[in-house]
Amino acid sequence: MSQLLAGKTALVLGVANKWSLAYAISAAFVREGASLILTYQSERQRQTVEELGAELRASKVFPCDVTKPEEVDQLVSVLKQATPSVEALVHSIAFANREDLSRPFLETGRDGFLLAQEVSAYSLVSISRAISPLMVNGGSVTALTYLGSTRVVQNYNVMGVAKASLEASMRYLASDLGPKNIRVNAISAGPVKTASARAIKDFSKVLDGVAALAPLRRNTDPAEVADTAVFLASDLGRGVTGNIVYVDGGFQIIGLGLGA
Ligand code: NAP
């Protein structure tokens, strides 16, 4: 079978460990022939991500805390040395304070609200602005989102509001970057047990509820999210921009289910 991403360089932000959605996406990108570049947030994560990068056969691993403009600028400079162009960018980053993912949304303070917005939504804008000039052959930007953006999911709270902002940002970016043949989309993944997800109170109950009610009667496999990311980054997705693709076993269509 032909490799769908042969000749493309992909920059993936958000690999923390083997359970990260970004890890599954990176593995699928390499399988499809992409040249992979990873980033890590802080010195604390450097060794882990470098080891994962070696395993994934990433060509480079660079630091980038998306809340630090100087690190985003530095990433652009090192990328310019490392590669003539970038064809795919994956934004697989989110953060909110743990207490904001367990108490009523009404209790969300200003700092926690703004933190979630900055890391989880504004970073898509800043990183797209920084990286899109390197997409000289056109390209694809893919962000990861969740149904809590448009529906109330208990305990998802401030992150749901940040995902609404991320999704709206994705659409405005798709409009701005479309004339440069850069497509911007989001994948709305069903719940997957990752480090970030574990911060949400009662997350295992969410997994059980989704598996009982989703049309496919099971939880989402990260490999399914990854294959959709391959599609969006590849030429097969060339007509798709400004979209949210749900990879959630169909859960988003359910209004009321009683399980089976
Ligand atoms: P994850 O493995 O914990 O990945 C989250 C990543 O965000 C980590 O690599 C983390 O780095 C990074 N990050 C946080 N703050 C950052 C910053 N300031 N600068 C740079 N990187 C930062 O969890 P995940 O579930 O795979 O999450 C990936 C994406 O998928 C997120 O957007 C999440 O909302 C979305 N998503 C997840 C699910 C799910 O159920 N798991 C469902 C739908 C959508 P550190 O580890 O170094 O902090």
PDB file of C-alpha atoms and ligand atoms in Angstrom:
ATOM      1  CA  MET A   1       0.000   0.000   0.000  1.00  0.00           C
ATOM      2  CA  SER A   2       1.290   3.487  -0.785  1.00  0.00           C
ATOM      3  CA  GLN A   3       2.427   5.640   2.095  1.00  0.00           C
ATOM      4  CA  LEU A   4      -0.070   8.450   2.472  1.00  0.00           C
ATOM      5  CA  LEU A   5       2.344  10.947   4.038  1.00  0.00           C
ATOM      6  CA  ALA A   6       5.522  10.192   2.078  1.00  0.00           C
ATOM      7  CA  GLY A   7       7.510  13.363   1.444  1.00  0.00           C
ATOM      8  CA  LYS A   8       5.704  15.310   4.172  1.00  0.00           C
ATOM      9  CA  THR A   9       7.230  16.720   7.351  1.00  0.00           C
ATOM     10  CA  ALA A  10       4.924  16.630  10.371  1.00  0.00           C
ATOM     11  CA  LEU A  11       5.313  18.626  13.574  1.00  0.00           C
ATOM     12  CA  VAL A  12       3.407  17.028  16.465  1.00  0.00           C
ATOM     13  CA  LEU A  13       2.883  18.859  19.772  1.00  0.00           C
ATOM     14  CA  GLY A  14       1.603  16.969  22.799  1.00  0.00           C
ATOM     15  CA  VAL A  15       3.422  13.660  23.157  1.00  0.00           C
ATOM     16  CA  ALA A  16       3.762  13.137  26.921  1.00  0.00           C
ATOM     17  CA  ASN A  17       3.846   9.332  27.072  1.00  0.00           C
ATOM     18  CA  LYS A  18       2.752   6.218  25.161  1.00  0.00           C
ATOM     19  CA  TRP A  19      -0.888   6.809  26.058  1.00  0.00           C
ATOM     20  CA  SER A  20      -0.982  10.313  24.572  1.00  0.00           C
ATOM     21  CA  LEU A  21      -3.218  10.700  21.530  1.00  0.00           C
ATOM     22  CA  ALA A  22      -0.245  12.505  19.986  1.00  0.00           C
ATOM     23  CA  TYR A  23       1.837   9.339  20.393  1.00  0.00           C
ATOM     24  CA  ALA A  24      -0.679   7.259  18.427  1.00  0.00           C
ATOM     25  CA  ILE A  25      -0.874   9.999  15.804  1.00  0.00           C
ATOM     26  CA  SER A  26       2.938  10.182  15.553  1.00  0.00           C
ATOM     27  CA  ALA A  27       3.216   6.406  15.131  1.00  0.00           C
ATOM     28  CA  ALA A  28       0.602   6.455  12.355  1.00  0.00           C
ATOM     29  CA  PHE A  29       2.325   9.393  10.642  1.00  0.00           C
ATOM     30  CA  VAL A  30       5.665   7.535  10.623  1.00  0.00           C
ATOM     31  CA  ARG A  31       3.947   4.367   9.372  1.00  0.00           C
ATOM     32  CA  GLU A  32       2.652   6.459   6.463  1.00  0.00           C
ATOM     33  CA  GLY A  33       6.105   7.774   5.605  1.00  0.00           C
ATOM     34  CA  ALA A  34       6.102  11.230   7.254  1.00  0.00           C
ATOM     35  CA  SER A  35       9.267  12.740   8.614  1.00  0.00           C
ATOM     36  CA  LEU A  36       8.349  13.413  12.252  1.00  0.00           C
ATOM     37  CA  ILE A  37       9.339  16.291  14.546  1.00  0.00           C
ATOM     38  CA  LEU A  38       8.147  16.331  18.160  1.00  0.00           C
ATOM     39  CA  THR A  39       8.086  18.947  20.901  1.00  0.00           C
ATOM     40  CA  TYR A  40       8.018  18.721  24.687  1.00  0.00           C
ATOM     41  CA  GLN A  41       6.786  21.266  27.177  1.00  0.00           C
ATOM     42  CA  SER A  42       9.559  21.498  29.734  1.00  0.00           C
ATOM     43  CA  GLU A  43      12.902  20.127  30.851  1.00  0.00           C
ATOM     44  CA  ARG A  44      10.939  17.762  33.114  1.00  0.00           C
ATOM     45  CA  GLN A  45       9.627  15.959  30.007  1.00  0.00           C
ATOM     46  CA  ARG A  46      12.720  16.212  27.812  1.00  0.00           C
ATOM     47  CA  GLN A  47      14.257  12.795  28.419  1.00  0.00           C
ATOM     48  CA  THR A  48      10.936  10.949  28.139  1.00  0.00           C
ATOM     49  CA  VAL A  49       9.968  12.640  24.887  1.00  0.00           C
ATOM     50  CA  GLU A  50      13.468  12.183  23.450  1.00  0.00           C
ATOM     51  CA  GLU A  51      13.246   8.463  24.210  1.00  0.00           C
ATOM     52  CA  LEU A  52       9.760   8.239  22.704  1.00  0.00           C
ATOM     53  CA  GLY A  53      11.013  10.240  19.728  1.00  0.00           C
ATOM     54  CA  ALA A  54      13.849   7.750  19.181  1.00  0.00           C
ATOM     55  CA  GLU A  55      11.357   4.886  19.336  1.00  0.00           C
ATOM     56  CA  LEU A  56       9.075   6.644  16.866  1.00  0.00           C
ATOM     57  CA  ARG A  57      12.045   7.470  14.609  1.00  0.00           C
ATOM     58  CA  ALA A  58      11.409  11.209  14.939  1.00  0.00           C
ATOM     59  CA  SER A  59      14.045  13.211  13.111  1.00  0.00           C
ATOM     60  CA  LYS A  60      14.097  15.969  15.767  1.00  0.00           C
ATOM     61  CA  VAL A  61      12.739  16.726  19.230  1.00  0.00           C
ATOM     62  CA  PHE A  62      12.544  20.381  20.299  1.00  0.00           C
ATOM     63  CA  PRO A  63      11.315  22.213  23.418  1.00  0.00           C
ATOM     64  CA  CYS A  64       8.175  24.350  23.210  1.00  0.00           C
ATOM     65  CA  ASP A  65       5.974  25.522  26.046  1.00  0.00           C
ATOM     66  CA  VAL A  66       3.124  27.081  24.088  1.00  0.00           C
ATOM     67  CA  THR A  67       2.502  29.674  26.811  1.00  0.00           C
ATOM     68  CA  LYS A  68       5.975  31.171  26.216  1.00  0.00           C
ATOM     69  CA  PRO A  69       6.140  33.273  23.034  1.00  0.00           C
ATOM     70  CA  GLU A  70       9.955  33.185  23.058  1.00  0.00           C
ATOM     71  CA  GLU A  71       9.874  29.361  22.937  1.00  0.00           C
ATOM     72  CA  VAL A  72       7.446  29.426  20.008  1.00  0.00           C
ATOM     73  CA  ASP A  73       9.822  31.851  18.204  1.00  0.00           C
ATOM     74  CA  GLN A  74      12.782  29.614  19.054  1.00  0.00           C
ATOM     75  CA  LEU A  75      10.905  26.595  17.691  1.00  0.00           C
ATOM     76  CA  VAL A  76      10.425  28.395  14.377  1.00  0.00           C
ATOM     77  CA  SER A  77      14.154  29.233  14.164  1.00  0.00           C
ATOM     78  CA  VAL A  78      15.283  25.668  14.843  1.00  0.00           C
ATOM     79  CA  LEU A  79      12.685  24.296  12.439  1.00  0.00           C
ATOM     80  CA  LYS A  80      13.997  26.560   9.687  1.00  0.00           C
ATOM     81  CA  GLN A  81      17.424  24.952  10.178  1.00  0.00           C
ATOM     82  CA  ALA A  82      15.995  21.442  10.411  1.00  0.00           C
ATOM     83  CA  THR A  83      13.606  21.269   7.467  1.00  0.00           C
ATOM     84  CA  PRO A  84      12.878  23.159   4.237  1.00  0.00           C
ATOM     85  CA  SER A  85       9.128  22.976   4.912  1.00  0.00           C
ATOM     86  CA  VAL A  86       6.410  21.652   7.200  1.00  0.00           C
ATOM     87  CA  GLU A  87       3.330  20.017   5.695  1.00  0.00           C
ATOM     88  CA  ALA A  88       1.427  18.894   8.792  1.00  0.00           C
ATOM     89  CA  LEU A  89       0.967  20.365  12.253  1.00  0.00           C
ATOM     90  CA  VAL A  90      -0.840  18.502  15.036  1.00  0.00           C
ATOM     91  CA  HIS A  91      -1.954  20.430  18.132  1.00  0.00           C
ATOM     92  CA  SER A  92      -2.655  17.837  20.830  1.00  0.00           C
ATOM     93  CA  ILE A  93      -2.364  20.054  23.892  1.00  0.00           C
ATOM     94  CA  ALA A  94      -4.686  20.996  26.713  1.00  0.00           C
ATOM     95  CA  PHE A  95      -4.480  21.933  30.359  1.00  0.00           C
ATOM     96  CA  ALA A  96      -6.776  23.021  33.173  1.00  0.00           C
ATOM     97  CA  ASN A  97      -6.352  23.050  36.917  1.00  0.00           C
ATOM     98  CA  ARG A  98      -7.503  19.804  38.475  1.00  0.00           C
ATOM     99  CA  GLU A  99      -9.864  21.560  40.887  1.00  0.00           C
ATOM    100  CA  ASP A 100     -11.671  23.115  37.932  1.00  0.00           C
ATOM    101  CA  LEU A 101     -12.403  19.594  36.626  1.00  0.00           C
ATOM    102  CA  SER A 102     -14.150  18.401  39.753  1.00  0.00           C
ATOM    103  CA  ARG A 103     -16.196  21.192  41.337  1.00  0.00           C
ATOM    104  CA  PRO A 104     -19.208  22.980  39.787  1.00  0.00           C
ATOM    105  CA  PHE A 105     -18.348  25.123  36.746  1.00  0.00           C
ATOM    106  CA  LEU A 106     -19.943  28.041  38.594  1.00  0.00           C
ATOM    107  CA  GLU A 107     -16.943  28.009  40.952  1.00  0.00           C
ATOM    108  CA  THR A 108     -14.378  28.543  38.161  1.00  0.00           C
ATOM    109  CA  GLY A 109     -12.058  31.407  39.024  1.00  0.00           C
ATOM    110  CA  ARG A 110     -10.629  33.933  36.578  1.00  0.00           C
ATOM    111  CA  ASP A 111      -7.094  32.529  36.652  1.00  0.00           C
ATOM    112  CA  GLY A 112      -8.202  28.948  36.039  1.00  0.00           C
ATOM    113  CA  PHE A 113     -10.528  30.065  33.238  1.00  0.00           C
ATOM    114  CA  LEU A 114      -7.792  32.059  31.496  1.00  0.00           C
ATOM    115  CA  LEU A 115      -5.184  29.326  31.982  1.00  0.00           C
ATOM    116  CA  ALA A 116      -7.387  26.737  30.265  1.00  0.00           C
ATOM    117  CA  GLN A 117      -8.078  29.172  27.425  1.00  0.00           C
ATOM    118  CA  GLU A 118      -4.421  30.075  26.975  1.00  0.00           C
ATOM    119  CA  VAL A 119      -2.986  26.554  26.913  1.00  0.00           C
ATOM    120  CA  SER A 120      -5.871  24.750  25.231  1.00  0.00           C
ATOM    121  CA  ALA A 121      -7.253  27.286  22.740  1.00  0.00           C
ATOM    122  CA  TYR A 122      -5.090  30.368  22.192  1.00  0.00           C
ATOM    123  CA  SER A 123      -2.062  28.147  21.592  1.00  0.00           C
ATOM    124  CA  LEU A 124      -3.694  26.894  18.379  1.00  0.00           C
ATOM    125  CA  VAL A 125      -3.768  30.480  17.122  1.00  0.00           C
ATOM    126  CA  SER A 126      -0.196  31.318  18.143  1.00  0.00           C
ATOM    127  CA  ILE A 127       1.318  28.076  16.889  1.00  0.00           C
ATOM    128  CA  SER A 128      -0.590  28.238  13.581  1.00  0.00           C
ATOM    129  CA  ARG A 129       0.612  31.816  13.080  1.00  0.00           C
ATOM    130  CA  ALA A 130       4.190  30.755  13.808  1.00  0.00           C
ATOM    131  CA  ILE A 131       4.293  27.559  11.747  1.00  0.00           C
ATOM    132  CA  SER A 132       2.089  28.410   8.749  1.00  0.00           C
ATOM    133  CA  PRO A 133       4.850  30.458   7.014  1.00  0.00           C
ATOM    134  CA  LEU A 134       6.874  27.206   6.920  1.00  0.00           C
ATOM    135  CA  MET A 135       4.014  25.490   5.072  1.00  0.00           C
ATOM    136  CA  VAL A 136       5.344  26.686   1.741  1.00  0.00           C
ATOM    137  CA  ASN A 137       3.791  23.743  -0.121  1.00  0.00           C
ATOM    138  CA  GLY A 138       0.410  24.150   1.602  1.00  0.00           C
ATOM    139  CA  GLY A 139      -0.390  22.059   4.613  1.00  0.00           C
ATOM    140  CA  SER A 140      -2.730  20.772   7.245  1.00  0.00           C
ATOM    141  CA  VAL A 141      -3.279  21.814  10.855  1.00  0.00           C
ATOM    142  CA  THR A 142      -5.209  19.404  13.093  1.00  0.00           C
ATOM    143  CA  ALA A 143      -6.343  20.071  16.658  1.00  0.00           C
ATOM    144  CA  LEU A 144      -7.872  17.641  19.146  1.00  0.00           C
ATOM    145  CA  THR A 145     -11.231  18.510  20.676  1.00  0.00           C
ATOM    146  CA  TYR A 146     -14.060  16.931  22.654  1.00  0.00           C
ATOM    147  CA  LEU A 147     -17.862  16.897  22.722  1.00  0.00           C
ATOM    148  CA  GLY A 148     -17.803  18.875  25.990  1.00  0.00           C
ATOM    149  CA  SER A 149     -17.445  21.969  23.760  1.00  0.00           C
ATOM    150  CA  THR A 150     -21.105  21.881  22.765  1.00  0.00           C
ATOM    151  CA  ARG A 151     -22.753  19.597  25.350  1.00  0.00           C
ATOM    152  CA  VAL A 152     -22.544  19.680  29.092  1.00  0.00           C
ATOM    153  CA  VAL A 153     -20.342  16.798  30.237  1.00  0.00           C
ATOM    154  CA  GLN A 154     -20.204  16.625  34.007  1.00  0.00           C
ATOM    155  CA  ASN A 155     -16.826  17.750  35.417  1.00  0.00           C
ATOM    156  CA  TYR A 156     -15.436  18.729  31.979  1.00  0.00           C
ATOM    157  CA  ASN A 157     -16.379  22.299  32.899  1.00  0.00           C
ATOM    158  CA  VAL A 158     -13.752  24.915  32.050  1.00  0.00           C
ATOM    159  CA  MET A 159     -12.206  22.564  29.500  1.00  0.00           C
ATOM    160  CA  GLY A 160     -15.506  22.395  27.621  1.00  0.00           C
ATOM    161  CA  VAL A 161     -15.489  26.179  27.345  1.00  0.00           C
ATOM    162  CA  ALA A 162     -11.858  26.083  26.178  1.00  0.00           C
ATOM    163  CA  LYS A 163     -12.754  23.460  23.552  1.00  0.00           C
ATOM    164  CA  ALA A 164     -15.594  25.684  22.288  1.00  0.00           C
ATOM    165  CA  SER A 165     -13.004  28.423  21.888  1.00  0.00           C
ATOM    166  CA  LEU A 166     -10.584  26.010  20.203  1.00  0.00           C
ATOM    167  CA  GLU A 167     -13.235  24.912  17.717  1.00  0.00           C
ATOM    168  CA  ALA A 168     -14.220  28.496  16.861  1.00  0.00           C
ATOM    169  CA  SER A 169     -10.529  29.385  16.505  1.00  0.00           C
ATOM    170  CA  MET A 170     -10.104  26.418  14.167  1.00  0.00           C
ATOM    171  CA  ARG A 171     -12.838  27.780  11.878  1.00  0.00           C
ATOM    172  CA  TYR A 172     -11.406  31.328  11.775  1.00  0.00           C
ATOM    173  CA  LEU A 173      -7.930  29.949  11.116  1.00  0.00           C
ATOM    174  CA  ALA A 174      -9.314  27.768   8.310  1.00  0.00           C
ATOM    175  CA  SER A 175     -10.755  30.907   6.737  1.00  0.00           C
ATOM    176  CA  ASP A 176      -7.511  32.902   7.075  1.00  0.00           C
ATOM    177  CA  LEU A 177      -5.169  30.132   5.913  1.00  0.00           C
ATOM    178  CA  GLY A 178      -7.311  28.554   3.173  1.00  0.00           C
ATOM    179  CA  PRO A 179      -6.010  30.939   0.462  1.00  0.00           C
ATOM    180  CA  LYS A 180      -2.504  29.599   1.234  1.00  0.00           C
ATOM    181  CA  ASN A 181      -3.767  26.050   0.724  1.00  0.00           C
ATOM    182  CA  ILE A 182      -3.433  25.366   4.438  1.00  0.00           C
ATOM    183  CA  ARG A 183      -6.341  23.403   5.855  1.00  0.00           C
ATOM    184  CA  VAL A 184      -7.344  23.570   9.519  1.00  0.00           C
ATOM    185  CA  ASN A 185      -9.553  20.936  11.140  1.00  0.00           C
ATOM    186  CA  ALA A 186     -10.270  19.334  14.489  1.00  0.00           C
ATOM    187  CA  ILE A 187     -10.820  15.733  15.497  1.00  0.00           C
ATOM    188  CA  SER A 188     -13.378  15.297  18.257  1.00  0.00           C
ATOM    189  CA  ALA A 189     -12.204  12.131  19.954  1.00  0.00           C
ATOM    190  CA  GLY A 190     -14.278   9.985  22.245  1.00  0.00           C
ATOM    191  CA  PRO A 191     -12.895   9.664  25.786  1.00  0.00           C
ATOM    192  CA  VAL A 192      -9.560   7.845  26.042  1.00  0.00           C
ATOM    193  CA  LYS A 193      -7.677   7.120  29.275  1.00  0.00           C
ATOM    194  CA  THR A 194      -4.654   9.443  29.089  1.00  0.00           C
ATOM    195  CA  ALA A 195      -2.782  11.514  31.677  1.00  0.00           C
ATOM    196  CA  SER A 196      -4.907  14.594  30.924  1.00  0.00           C
ATOM    197  CA  ALA A 197      -8.171  12.660  31.011  1.00  0.00           C
ATOM    198  CA  ARG A 198      -7.340  11.189  34.427  1.00  0.00           C
ATOM    199  CA  ALA A 199      -7.501  14.716  35.862  1.00  0.00           C
ATOM    200  CA  ILE A 200     -11.259  14.759  35.192  1.00  0.00           C
ATOM    201  CA  LYS A 201     -13.243  13.572  38.192  1.00  0.00           C
ATOM    202  CA  ASP A 202     -15.062  10.254  37.636  1.00  0.00           C
ATOM    203  CA  PHE A 203     -13.466   9.763  34.204  1.00  0.00           C
ATOM    204  CA  SER A 204     -13.826   5.974  34.386  1.00  0.00           C
ATOM    205  CA  LYS A 205     -17.607   6.439  34.692  1.00  0.00           C
ATOM    206  CA  VAL A 206     -17.505   8.485  31.482  1.00  0.00           C
ATOM    207  CA  LEU A 207     -15.713   5.617  29.722  1.00  0.00           C
ATOM    208  CA  ASP A 208     -18.316   3.126  30.947  1.00  0.00           C
ATOM    209  CA  GLY A 209     -21.221   5.371  29.931  1.00  0.00           C
ATOM    210  CA  VAL A 210     -19.877   5.925  26.440  1.00  0.00           C
ATOM    211  CA  ALA A 211     -19.163   2.230  25.865  1.00  0.00           C
ATOM    212  CA  ALA A 212     -22.742   1.416  26.877  1.00  0.00           C
ATOM    213  CA  LEU A 213     -24.437   4.034  24.706  1.00  0.00           C
ATOM    214  CA  ALA A 214     -22.263   4.711  21.647  1.00  0.00           C
ATOM    215  CA  PRO A 215     -23.608   3.130  18.451  1.00  0.00           C
ATOM    216  CA  LEU A 216     -20.412   1.072  18.157  1.00  0.00           C
ATOM    217  CA  ARG A 217     -20.849  -0.041  21.825  1.00  0.00           C
ATOM    218  CA  ARG A 218     -17.211   0.504  22.741  1.00  0.00           C
ATOM    219  CA  ASN A 219     -14.707   3.173  23.612  1.00  0.00           C
ATOM    220  CA  THR A 220     -12.494   4.970  21.140  1.00  0.00           C
ATOM    221  CA  ASP A 221      -9.169   3.419  20.233  1.00  0.00           C
ATOM    222  CA  PRO A 222      -6.356   6.003  19.896  1.00  0.00           C
ATOM    223  CA  ALA A 223      -5.353   4.248  16.645  1.00  0.00           C
ATOM    224  CA  GLU A 224      -8.730   5.283  15.163  1.00  0.00           C
ATOM    225  CA  VAL A 225      -8.058   8.901  16.052  1.00  0.00           C
ATOM    226  CA  ALA A 226      -4.581   8.546  14.558  1.00  0.00           C
ATOM    227  CA  ASP A 227      -5.850   7.148  11.255  1.00  0.00           C
ATOM    228  CA  THR A 228      -8.268  10.068  10.932  1.00  0.00           C
ATOM    229  CA  ALA A 229      -5.351  12.432  11.588  1.00  0.00           C
ATOM    230  CA  VAL A 230      -3.466  10.679   8.760  1.00  0.00           C
ATOM    231  CA  PHE A 231      -6.433  11.226   6.437  1.00  0.00           C
ATOM    232  CA  LEU A 232      -6.654  14.931   7.313  1.00  0.00           C
ATOM    233  CA  ALA A 233      -2.890  15.466   6.892  1.00  0.00           C
ATOM    234  CA  SER A 234      -2.775  13.530   3.618  1.00  0.00           C
ATOM    235  CA  ASP A 235      -3.810  14.504   0.130  1.00  0.00           C
ATOM    236  CA  LEU A 236      -6.952  12.387   0.640  1.00  0.00           C
ATOM    237  CA  GLY A 237      -8.193  15.201   2.891  1.00  0.00           C
ATOM    238  CA  ARG A 238      -7.350  17.953   0.383  1.00  0.00           C
ATOM    239  CA  GLY A 239     -10.928  19.262   0.172  1.00  0.00           C
ATOM    240  CA  VAL A 240     -11.608  19.244   3.910  1.00  0.00           C
ATOM    241  CA  THR A 241     -11.118  22.364   6.008  1.00  0.00           C
ATOM    242  CA  GLY A 242     -12.907  24.095   8.868  1.00  0.00           C
ATOM    243  CA  ASN A 243     -14.388  20.764   9.968  1.00  0.00           C
ATOM    244  CA  ILE A 244     -14.788  18.785  13.134  1.00  0.00           C
ATOM    245  CA  VAL A 245     -14.495  15.062  12.462  1.00  0.00           C
ATOM    246  CA  TYR A 246     -15.980  12.946  15.265  1.00  0.00           C
ATOM    247  CA  VAL A 247     -14.027   9.792  16.054  1.00  0.00           C
ATOM    248  CA  ASP A 248     -16.121   8.629  18.974  1.00  0.00           C
ATOM    249  CA  GLY A 249     -17.941   5.463  17.949  1.00  0.00           C
ATOM    250  CA  GLY A 250     -20.904   7.672  17.038  1.00  0.00           C
ATOM    251  CA  PHE A 251     -21.586   8.827  20.596  1.00  0.00           C
ATOM    252  CA  GLN A 252     -22.266  12.402  19.493  1.00  0.00           C
ATOM    253  CA  ILE A 253     -25.518  11.444  17.735  1.00  0.00           C
ATOM    254  CA  ILE A 254     -27.127   9.998  20.862  1.00  0.00           C
ATOM    255  CA  GLY A 255     -29.766  12.172  22.542  1.00  0.00           C
ATOM    256  CA  LEU A 256     -31.041   9.683  25.072  1.00  0.00           C
ATOM    257  CA  GLY A 257     -29.856   6.110  25.367  1.00  0.00           C
ATOM    258  CA  LEU A 258     -30.726   3.484  27.927  1.00  0.00           C
ATOM    259  CA  GLY A 259     -27.807   1.165  27.164  1.00  0.00           C
ATOM    260  CA  ALA A 260     -28.063  -2.434  26.022  1.00  0.00           C
TER     261      ALA A 260
HETATM  262  P1  NAP B   1      -1.884  13.945  27.276  1.00  0.00           P
HETATM  263  O1  NAP B   1      -1.166  12.731  26.857  1.00  0.00           O
HETATM  264  O2  NAP B   1      -1.809  14.359  28.711  1.00  0.00           O
HETATM  265  O3  NAP B   1      -1.454  15.140  26.315  1.00  0.00           O
HETATM  266  C1  NAP B   1      -1.620  16.518  26.659  1.00  0.00           C
HETATM  267  C2  NAP B   1      -0.348  17.209  26.248  1.00  0.00           C
HETATM  268  O4  NAP B   1      -0.470  18.629  26.421  1.00  0.00           O
HETATM  269  C3  NAP B   1       0.871  16.767  27.078  1.00  0.00           C
HETATM  270  O5  NAP B   1       1.911  16.402  26.213  1.00  0.00           O
HETATM  271  C4  NAP B   1       1.223  18.043  27.837  1.00  0.00           C
HETATM  272  O6  NAP B   1       2.589  18.151  28.149  1.00  0.00           O
HETATM  273  C5  NAP B   1       0.810  19.074  26.811  1.00  0.00           C
HETATM  274  N1  NAP B   1       0.816  20.411  27.352  1.00  0.00           N
HETATM  275  C6  NAP B   1       0.112  20.896  28.408  1.00  0.00           C
HETATM  276  N2  NAP B   1       0.441  22.181  28.624  1.00  0.00           N
HETATM  277  C7  NAP B   1       1.374  22.529  27.680  1.00  0.00           C
HETATM  278  C8  NAP B   1       2.103  23.701  27.382  1.00  0.00           C
HETATM  279  N3  NAP B   1       1.957  24.812  28.100  1.00  0.00           N
HETATM  280  N4  NAP B   1       2.974  23.686  26.334  1.00  0.00           N
HETATM  281  C9  NAP B   1       3.147  22.561  25.611  1.00  0.00           C
HETATM  282  N5  NAP B   1       2.494  21.415  25.845  1.00  0.00           N
HETATM  283  C10 NAP B   1       1.610  21.387  26.872  1.00  0.00           C
HETATM  284  O7  NAP B   1      -3.463  13.793  27.002  1.00  0.00           O
HETATM  285  P2  NAP B   1      -4.314  13.534  25.680  1.00  0.00           P
HETATM  286  O8  NAP B   1      -5.614  13.030  26.165  1.00  0.00           O
HETATM  287  O9  NAP B   1      -3.541  12.775  24.683  1.00  0.00           O
HETATM  288  O10 NAP B   1      -4.588  15.015  25.160  1.00  0.00           O
HETATM  289  C11 NAP B   1      -4.246  15.449  23.857  1.00  0.00           C
HETATM  290  C12 NAP B   1      -5.366  16.295  23.283  1.00  0.00           C
HETATM  291  O11 NAP B   1      -6.497  15.449  23.023  1.00  0.00           O
HETATM  292  C13 NAP B   1      -5.859  17.409  24.194  1.00  0.00           C
HETATM  293  O12 NAP B   1      -6.176  18.547  23.419  1.00  0.00           O
HETATM  294  C14 NAP B   1      -7.123  16.801  24.774  1.00  0.00           C
HETATM  295  O13 NAP B   1      -8.033  17.766  25.250  1.00  0.00           O
HETATM  296  C15 NAP B   1      -7.636  16.088  23.543  1.00  0.00           C
HETATM  297  N6  NAP B   1      -8.682  15.090  23.782  1.00  0.00           N
HETATM  298  C16 NAP B   1      -8.465  14.086  24.674  1.00  0.00           C
HETATM  299  C17 NAP B   1      -9.471  13.161  24.888  1.00  0.00           C
HETATM  300  C18 NAP B   1      -9.307  12.068  25.905  1.00  0.00           C
HETATM  301  O14 NAP B   1     -10.313  11.511  26.365  1.00  0.00           O
HETATM  302  N7  NAP B   1      -8.086  11.704  26.277  1.00  0.00           N
HETATM  303  C19 NAP B   1     -10.687  13.242  24.174  1.00  0.00           C
HETATM  304  C20 NAP B   1     -10.856  14.261  23.250  1.00  0.00           C
HETATM  305  C21 NAP B   1      -9.840  15.187  23.064  1.00  0.00           C
HETATM  306  P3  NAP B   1       3.099  17.728  29.636  1.00  0.00           P
HETATM  307  O15 NAP B   1       2.744  16.305  29.831  1.00  0.00           O
HETATM  308  O16 NAP B   1       4.558  18.008  29.581  1.00  0.00           O
HETATM  309  O17 NAP B   1       2.362  18.633  30.598  1.00  0.00           O
END
